[in-house]
Amino acid sequence: MSDLGRDPLNKISIEIKDLYKTFDENAALNGISLRVTEGESLTIFGPNGAGKTTLIKILATIMNPSSGSILIDGLSIRDQPDKVRRKLGIVSHNTFLYQNLSAFENLDFYRKLYDIPKERIYEISALIGMQSRLYDNVSTLSRGMQQRFSIARALLHNPSIILLDEPETGLDQEALELLWGILKNGEQKRTIVTATHNLSRGLETSDRVLILVKGGIVYEGQKQKLDINKLTQIYQGHTGGAK
Amino acid sequence: MNVDKLKVLTVAGCLVMIAALYMIFVYVPTEANMGVVQRIFYFHVPLAWLAFVAFFIVFICSIFFLIKKDLKWDRVASSSAEVGVIFTTLFLASGSIWAKPIWGVWWTWEPRLTAALVLWIIYIAYLLIRLYVTNKEQRARFAAVVGIAGFVDVPIVALAITLWRTEHPSPVIFEGGLAPSMLYTLLVSIAAFSILFTILLLQKLANNTLESDINKLKEKIK
Amino acid sequence: MNFWRKVWAITWKDIISEFRAREIIISVLVFVLLVIIIFNFAFGAGVEVIKIAAPGMLWVTFAFAGVLSLNRSFILEKEEGCLEGLMAAPISREIIYTGKTLSSLGFMLVVELIALPIFALLFNLNLLTFEIVTITFLSTLGFAACGTLFSAMAVKTKARELVLPVLFLPLVVPVIIGAVKATGMVLSGQTWAEIANWLIIIGSFDIIFLVISFWVFRFVIEE
């Protein structure tokens, strides 16, 4: 049970208890328990196959756990999925954008699903600096521009919790900086959970880090007490140099 | 089911089957119209009945699996489907063998055979979807969906085919009343095949459970 | 109602997407035309033969065209992980099912309503009657209801092009039988009363599979 980040005065954004996920008798997640406080930025490191993406997908409600409970802002994913989903925004290496539609039509589609007024589309496009390309067909946009619109799509409904699944795989340097700029500088306190391979950027953007190996948490530490060298050492120690 | 009960069942099954075979080939008199080949009726009917029972078991287990998510329901369903395919195949084959001497054709689009053919294909589709999916949980879920959809389709398929064929009557495989001796023979035969079905189902289930246990151990060792 | 608004959002999105690319409707139409031509060669030009074979030809064509069209339905969602985007949105899995079923229904109907006059022209048959349009609508509804469930499954398996024909076609046999018989009866001048039985069979299939697919869809789409 990790709750070193808990400040009794802060709300718990995400509470995970004994989360298991098995595929064909193989435990991708082996009894994870975790608490993330509101406004905290948690980065999860781990080699391939550690279960990072599985954890993010389960938090995003894209995948069902085999057992265990998850509470988002005190709400259970199982009992109130729609309420929970409104609070979550996901950025993964897939853009979730329909290639045949324009960026506007994509955002319009998603805003209908989240019950967001139309004006928000213009707001969010301005925020990512892409108003000029709003009506262009997504397939005509460069990968970088598509990524920016993917960020817009993720933030459209102003989620209080952001889940990032290996953002550096899907987003280029510019888009990454744009994303973290928005996430860190907004007035809204957002809880951020990032799964990543990139030790330095992952440490930089975090308040707390975890290392996940073979579906279990093997290390947890506060950013203040770490630097990149220490972290690299610890990481190598737990993963035997595995990437 | 433990080994002793299975042994008892097997012995009982053999006895009943011997009795059934005796009744089918010796005891019951030859039917007036169709001659000796009519004796296939005593295989054909139990096979059809048990194929239906097998499919029903697939249906019920599929529902239970989706609700309870316990893979044991999936193992029973898949065992039942496999045995059911065999029984359906034999049902179709026996119908074909029956049709040939009576009507001179290997196949007739008679409602019951036609419906059985479509159902056979649906059963095969159930087994095929299991082949196409490697992940065990996903395979069980998809198979359960096919098992439910397939079984629910059965009455509609039967109704549509029957309505279709009544407009084009064709050779009918069997009809008419049953003399007492024929009825007794039929009942014993049904009993014999039911026991056979149960034994096959339990054996298949035991195999599947063993395979699953072995896989679990393999994972632990890794 | 919120449910229908979101369903319509999905259906409308599919419609716009298809309108841009026109890939489903055009390719399926070309396929239909080819099948009609091949059937023509297969059966020869005898008028009596055509009259007897026409309903069968029509519905075999529509069944295979339906499979092609249904296959596309979820392949589009697989690109760029859009299906995950749908699953992460605050909409029930049933909304996804209904939205996709309606859009598939729409595409198949467009193809069929264009194909019917072509068929009528090439074979000199009066296919443009209210009865036949009704039969077409009811049957296509059954295809869409059942097919959407299986195309969601198909897209998650290894052999995706095989799954749909192998699973879906046997199950929709009652619809095909009903559509063929009813169409044949209309062509030989029979009235509503006579084709009623077949419409009831197709209708029952529609209702049963709409309900069942609606209920089990989430087991197919969730992992």
Short mmCIF file of C-alpha atoms in Angstrom, two decimals, chain A residues 2 43 45 209-213 216-222 225-226 230-231 234-235 238:
data_model
loop_
_atom_site.label_atom_id
_atom_site.label_comp_id
_atom_site.label_asym_id
_atom_site.label_seq_id
_atom_site.Cartn_x
_atom_site.Cartn_y
_atom_site.Cartn_z
CA SER A 2 1.58 3.28 -1.03
CA THR A 43 4.90 9.05 -12.94
CA PHE A 45 8.24 3.77 -14.79
CA VAL A 209 7.40 8.27 -8.97
CA LEU A 210 6.72 4.56 -8.97
CA ILE A 211 8.58 1.70 -10.58
CA LEU A 212 6.42 -1.15 -11.80
CA VAL A 213 7.99 -4.52 -12.56
CA GLY A 216 3.98 -5.15 -8.92
CA ILE A 217 5.20 -1.88 -7.42
CA VAL A 218 8.85 -2.34 -6.50
CA TYR A 219 9.81 1.21 -5.68
CA GLU A 220 8.21 4.47 -4.76
CA GLY A 221 9.83 7.80 -4.11
CA GLN A 222 9.21 11.52 -3.81
CA LYS A 225 14.43 13.23 -2.67
CA LEU A 226 15.62 12.07 -6.08
CA LYS A 230 19.84 8.17 -8.29
CA LEU A 231 16.68 7.28 -10.13
CA ILE A 234 17.49 2.47 -8.65
CA TYR A 235 15.73 1.71 -11.91
CA HIS A 238 15.13 -3.24 -10.13
#
